[in-house]
Amino acid sequence: MNHFYSAVPLMLALAASSLFVGQAAAQNPTHAVTPTITEYDVDPAWPQRPETISGAGWVSGLAVDDKDQVWFFRKGPDPVQVYSASGEFVRSWGKDRFLNPHQLRIGPDGNIWVADFGLHVVQKFTPEGELLQTLGVRGEKGDDELHFNMPTDMVITPKGDIFVTDGYGNRRIVHFDKDGKFVKAWGSYGTEPGKFVLPHAIQLDSKGLLYVADRNSARIQIFTQEGELVDQWSNLIMPWGISINKKDEVWVCGSSPHWWVRDGKAPEYKDQLFMRFNTDGRVQQVWSIPLGDIGENKDKPDVSRLKPGEAVGVHCIAQDSQGNLYVGDIYGERAQKFVPVTQRAPAKSK
């Protein structure tokens, strides 16, 4: 029997079937012609750091000012660095003035606030680096109206009131008036609502509510300025950094939820995750980037292994007026810009 001729009908049937499937796919594509998903592409050329400015150290704090200039705070020789949205270097200051930089925020008046958990202080500077105000006692930790114990973040209201996450040591929120006078404090260690495992970051929405990233318990707690608990969002993300833009979009960076300590180990990151919420707690967007490879010792990272768009330890996040996202990475020791993409050019035919 000639197997070639017996196979011809089958081959013709398969060809006809493939043609039909191809026509059906063309008429009913399996992808959205106009995507409903916003992707983010890294800008590998951002920022253009001068050779005279160090690129070493954690980028643990980051904020965007009203000119869309990006400020970040790093644990390195040049702690405060400022770049334009297009990447041009603007200025740097703070050399030899900080011990453990943790977070940077911009007040309503344009002044720069930083939290240094190694020095146990929160400080206000002019944009040029002139010290204006210090909360806490430099180099002294405590749990009273005058001291912090490793503060992590701060937010300033339009009236000038200051709320500090006194985080690593005291697990409380501390309220000061615009002159730096103690008003009140609330919170203590615990997993019950209103208590904290680690209040790591804090932000304010347009209604004046305070959003606290209680990192190690994988939740965000929302309070009034009097300390009354309004809501909590749990089991969604390990919230390392939080940012709220003028549209009241709540951006949070971190990793997917996990027990902070398991089998005697603290696996800080298993991925690099970003979520956008509305102020009711509804998730509006989820986005992730690859977890990079920096070698086995995160305290001595080999950052040369990292590719653009990867990170190891996303710690802070901010958005500019054009919708670009800026992310600070501690173990990857860099800040990166991610540009929103809602449309791409069609693939070229070969």
JSON list of C-alpha atoms in Angstrom, two decimals, residues 21-114:
[
{"chain": "A", "resi": 21, "resn": "VAL", "atom": "CA", "xyz": [-8.84, 28.50, 12.09]},
{"chain": "A", "resi": 22, "resn": "GLY", "atom": "CA", "xyz": [-6.65, 31.25, 10.62]},
{"chain": "A", "resi": 23, "resn": "GLN", "atom": "CA", "xyz": [-9.66, 33.00, 9.11]},
{"chain": "A", "resi": 24, "resn": "ALA", "atom": "CA", "xyz": [-11.58, 32.66, 12.39]},
{"chain": "A", "resi": 25, "resn": "ALA", "atom": "CA", "xyz": [-8.65, 34.07, 14.36]},
{"chain": "A", "resi": 26, "resn": "ALA", "atom": "CA", "xyz": [-8.44, 37.03, 11.99]},
{"chain": "A", "resi": 27, "resn": "GLN", "atom": "CA", "xyz": [-12.15, 37.66, 12.40]},
{"chain": "A", "resi": 28, "resn": "ASN", "atom": "CA", "xyz": [-12.12, 36.98, 16.17]},
{"chain": "A", "resi": 29, "resn": "PRO", "atom": "CA", "xyz": [-8.68, 37.93, 17.50]},
{"chain": "A", "resi": 30, "resn": "THR", "atom": "CA", "xyz": [-7.70, 36.61, 20.93]},
{"chain": "A", "resi": 31, "resn": "HIS", "atom": "CA", "xyz": [-6.10, 39.89, 21.99]},
{"chain": "A", "resi": 32, "resn": "ALA", "atom": "CA", "xyz": [-7.49, 43.36, 22.58]},
{"chain": "A", "resi": 33, "resn": "VAL", "atom": "CA", "xyz": [-6.90, 45.47, 19.48]},
{"chain": "A", "resi": 34, "resn": "THR", "atom": "CA", "xyz": [-7.14, 48.51, 21.74]},
{"chain": "A", "resi": 35, "resn": "PRO", "atom": "CA", "xyz": [-5.58, 47.34, 25.03]},
{"chain": "A", "resi": 36, "resn": "THR", "atom": "CA", "xyz": [-7.45, 47.93, 28.26]},
{"chain": "A", "resi": 37, "resn": "ILE", "atom": "CA", "xyz": [-4.27, 47.35, 30.26]},
{"chain": "A", "resi": 38, "resn": "THR", "atom": "CA", "xyz": [-1.69, 50.01, 31.04]},
{"chain": "A", "resi": 39, "resn": "GLU", "atom": "CA", "xyz": [1.83, 48.64, 30.92]},
{"chain": "A", "resi": 40, "resn": "TYR", "atom": "CA", "xyz": [4.93, 50.45, 32.18]},
{"chain": "A", "resi": 41, "resn": "ASP", "atom": "CA", "xyz": [8.23, 50.52, 30.31]},
{"chain": "A", "resi": 42, "resn": "VAL", "atom": "CA", "xyz": [11.42, 51.41, 32.13]},
{"chain": "A", "resi": 43, "resn": "ASP", "atom": "CA", "xyz": [13.39, 54.40, 30.87]},
{"chain": "A", "resi": 44, "resn": "PRO", "atom": "CA", "xyz": [16.93, 52.99, 30.99]},
{"chain": "A", "resi": 45, "resn": "ALA", "atom": "CA", "xyz": [18.50, 56.43, 30.37]},
{"chain": "A", "resi": 46, "resn": "TRP", "atom": "CA", "xyz": [16.94, 57.96, 33.49]},
{"chain": "A", "resi": 47, "resn": "PRO", "atom": "CA", "xyz": [18.53, 59.56, 35.46]},
{"chain": "A", "resi": 48, "resn": "GLN", "atom": "CA", "xyz": [21.69, 60.98, 33.89]},
{"chain": "A", "resi": 49, "resn": "ARG", "atom": "CA", "xyz": [23.85, 61.03, 36.99]},
{"chain": "A", "resi": 50, "resn": "PRO", "atom": "CA", "xyz": [27.08, 63.07, 36.75]},
{"chain": "A", "resi": 51, "resn": "GLU", "atom": "CA", "xyz": [30.35, 61.24, 37.38]},
{"chain": "A", "resi": 52, "resn": "THR", "atom": "CA", "xyz": [30.95, 63.49, 40.37]},
{"chain": "A", "resi": 53, "resn": "ILE", "atom": "CA", "xyz": [27.79, 62.22, 42.10]},
{"chain": "A", "resi": 54, "resn": "SER", "atom": "CA", "xyz": [27.83, 58.80, 43.72]},
{"chain": "A", "resi": 55, "resn": "GLY", "atom": "CA", "xyz": [25.39, 56.09, 42.66]},
{"chain": "A", "resi": 56, "resn": "ALA", "atom": "CA", "xyz": [26.07, 53.95, 45.73]},
{"chain": "A", "resi": 57, "resn": "GLY", "atom": "CA", "xyz": [23.61, 53.21, 48.51]},
{"chain": "A", "resi": 58, "resn": "TRP", "atom": "CA", "xyz": [19.99, 52.33, 49.13]},
{"chain": "A", "resi": 59, "resn": "VAL", "atom": "CA", "xyz": [17.36, 54.56, 47.56]},
{"chain": "A", "resi": 60, "resn": "SER", "atom": "CA", "xyz": [14.87, 54.41, 50.42]},
{"chain": "A", "resi": 61, "resn": "GLY", "atom": "CA", "xyz": [12.99, 57.69, 50.02]},
{"chain": "A", "resi": 62, "resn": "LEU", "atom": "CA", "xyz": [11.55, 59.37, 46.93]},
{"chain": "A", "resi": 63, "resn": "ALA", "atom": "CA", "xyz": [9.14, 62.20, 46.10]},
{"chain": "A", "resi": 64, "resn": "VAL", "atom": "CA", "xyz": [8.10, 64.38, 43.14]},
{"chain": "A", "resi": 65, "resn": "ASP", "atom": "CA", "xyz": [7.72, 68.15, 43.53]},
{"chain": "A", "resi": 66, "resn": "ASP", "atom": "CA", "xyz": [5.32, 70.52, 41.74]},
{"chain": "A", "resi": 67, "resn": "LYS", "atom": "CA", "xyz": [7.84, 70.99, 38.91]},
{"chain": "A", "resi": 68, "resn": "ASP", "atom": "CA", "xyz": [7.93, 67.22, 38.32]},
{"chain": "A", "resi": 69, "resn": "GLN", "atom": "CA", "xyz": [11.45, 67.15, 39.70]},
{"chain": "A", "resi": 70, "resn": "VAL", "atom": "CA", "xyz": [12.29, 63.84, 41.36]},
{"chain": "A", "resi": 71, "resn": "TRP", "atom": "CA", "xyz": [13.96, 63.89, 44.76]},
{"chain": "A", "resi": 72, "resn": "PHE", "atom": "CA", "xyz": [15.44, 60.81, 46.31]},
{"chain": "A", "resi": 73, "resn": "PHE", "atom": "CA", "xyz": [17.15, 60.01, 49.58]},
{"chain": "A", "resi": 74, "resn": "ARG", "atom": "CA", "xyz": [19.86, 57.39, 49.60]},
{"chain": "A", "resi": 75, "resn": "LYS", "atom": "CA", "xyz": [22.21, 55.77, 52.07]},
{"chain": "A", "resi": 76, "resn": "GLY", "atom": "CA", "xyz": [25.42, 56.80, 50.34]},
{"chain": "A", "resi": 77, "resn": "PRO", "atom": "CA", "xyz": [27.98, 59.57, 49.93]},
{"chain": "A", "resi": 78, "resn": "ASP", "atom": "CA", "xyz": [25.48, 61.85, 48.17]},
{"chain": "A", "resi": 79, "resn": "PRO", "atom": "CA", "xyz": [22.24, 61.36, 50.12]},
{"chain": "A", "resi": 80, "resn": "VAL", "atom": "CA", "xyz": [19.83, 63.88, 48.58]},
{"chain": "A", "resi": 81, "resn": "GLN", "atom": "CA", "xyz": [19.75, 63.89, 44.78]},
{"chain": "A", "resi": 82, "resn": "VAL", "atom": "CA", "xyz": [17.39, 65.78, 42.47]},
{"chain": "A", "resi": 83, "resn": "TYR", "atom": "CA", "xyz": [16.69, 65.15, 38.77]},
{"chain": "A", "resi": 84, "resn": "SER", "atom": "CA", "xyz": [14.24, 66.52, 36.22]},
{"chain": "A", "resi": 85, "resn": "ALA", "atom": "CA", "xyz": [11.56, 64.30, 34.73]},
{"chain": "A", "resi": 86, "resn": "SER", "atom": "CA", "xyz": [13.72, 63.96, 31.62]},
{"chain": "A", "resi": 87, "resn": "GLY", "atom": "CA", "xyz": [16.70, 62.91, 33.72]},
{"chain": "A", "resi": 88, "resn": "GLU", "atom": "CA", "xyz": [18.89, 66.03, 33.95]},
{"chain": "A", "resi": 89, "resn": "PHE", "atom": "CA", "xyz": [20.78, 66.46, 37.21]},
{"chain": "A", "resi": 90, "resn": "VAL", "atom": "CA", "xyz": [19.54, 69.41, 39.29]},
{"chain": "A", "resi": 91, "resn": "ARG", "atom": "CA", "xyz": [21.37, 69.30, 42.60]},
{"chain": "A", "resi": 92, "resn": "SER", "atom": "CA", "xyz": [22.65, 67.18, 45.46]},
{"chain": "A", "resi": 93, "resn": "TRP", "atom": "CA", "xyz": [23.28, 67.91, 49.13]},
{"chain": "A", "resi": 94, "resn": "GLY", "atom": "CA", "xyz": [23.52, 66.29, 52.54]},
{"chain": "A", "resi": 95, "resn": "LYS", "atom": "CA", "xyz": [27.00, 64.79, 52.44]},
{"chain": "A", "resi": 96, "resn": "ASP", "atom": "CA", "xyz": [28.05, 63.56, 55.94]},
{"chain": "A", "resi": 97, "resn": "ARG", "atom": "CA", "xyz": [24.78, 64.82, 57.53]},
{"chain": "A", "resi": 98, "resn": "PHE", "atom": "CA", "xyz": [22.85, 61.55, 57.81]},
{"chain": "A", "resi": 99, "resn": "LEU", "atom": "CA", "xyz": [23.38, 58.08, 59.23]},
{"chain": "A", "resi": 100, "resn": "ASN", "atom": "CA", "xyz": [20.50, 55.88, 58.06]},
{"chain": "A", "resi": 101, "resn": "PRO", "atom": "CA", "xyz": [18.36, 57.78, 55.52]},
{"chain": "A", "resi": 102, "resn": "HIS", "atom": "CA", "xyz": [14.91, 56.25, 55.28]},
{"chain": "A", "resi": 103, "resn": "GLN", "atom": "CA", "xyz": [12.29, 58.49, 53.69]},
{"chain": "A", "resi": 104, "resn": "LEU", "atom": "CA", "xyz": [11.90, 61.88, 52.00]},
{"chain": "A", "resi": 105, "resn": "ARG", "atom": "CA", "xyz": [8.72, 63.91, 51.57]},
{"chain": "A", "resi": 106, "resn": "ILE", "atom": "CA", "xyz": [7.93, 67.38, 50.23]},
{"chain": "A", "resi": 107, "resn": "GLY", "atom": "CA", "xyz": [5.77, 69.66, 52.34]},
{"chain": "A", "resi": 108, "resn": "PRO", "atom": "CA", "xyz": [2.97, 71.86, 50.97]},
{"chain": "A", "resi": 109, "resn": "ASP", "atom": "CA", "xyz": [5.36, 74.85, 51.12]},
{"chain": "A", "resi": 110, "resn": "GLY", "atom": "CA", "xyz": [7.97, 73.03, 49.00]},
{"chain": "A", "resi": 111, "resn": "ASN", "atom": "CA", "xyz": [10.38, 72.36, 51.85]},
{"chain": "A", "resi": 112, "resn": "ILE", "atom": "CA", "xyz": [12.04, 68.96, 52.14]},
{"chain": "A", "resi": 113, "resn": "TRP", "atom": "CA", "xyz": [11.42, 66.60, 55.04]},
{"chain": "A", "resi": 114, "resn": "VAL", "atom": "CA", "xyz": [13.56, 63.55, 55.78]}
]
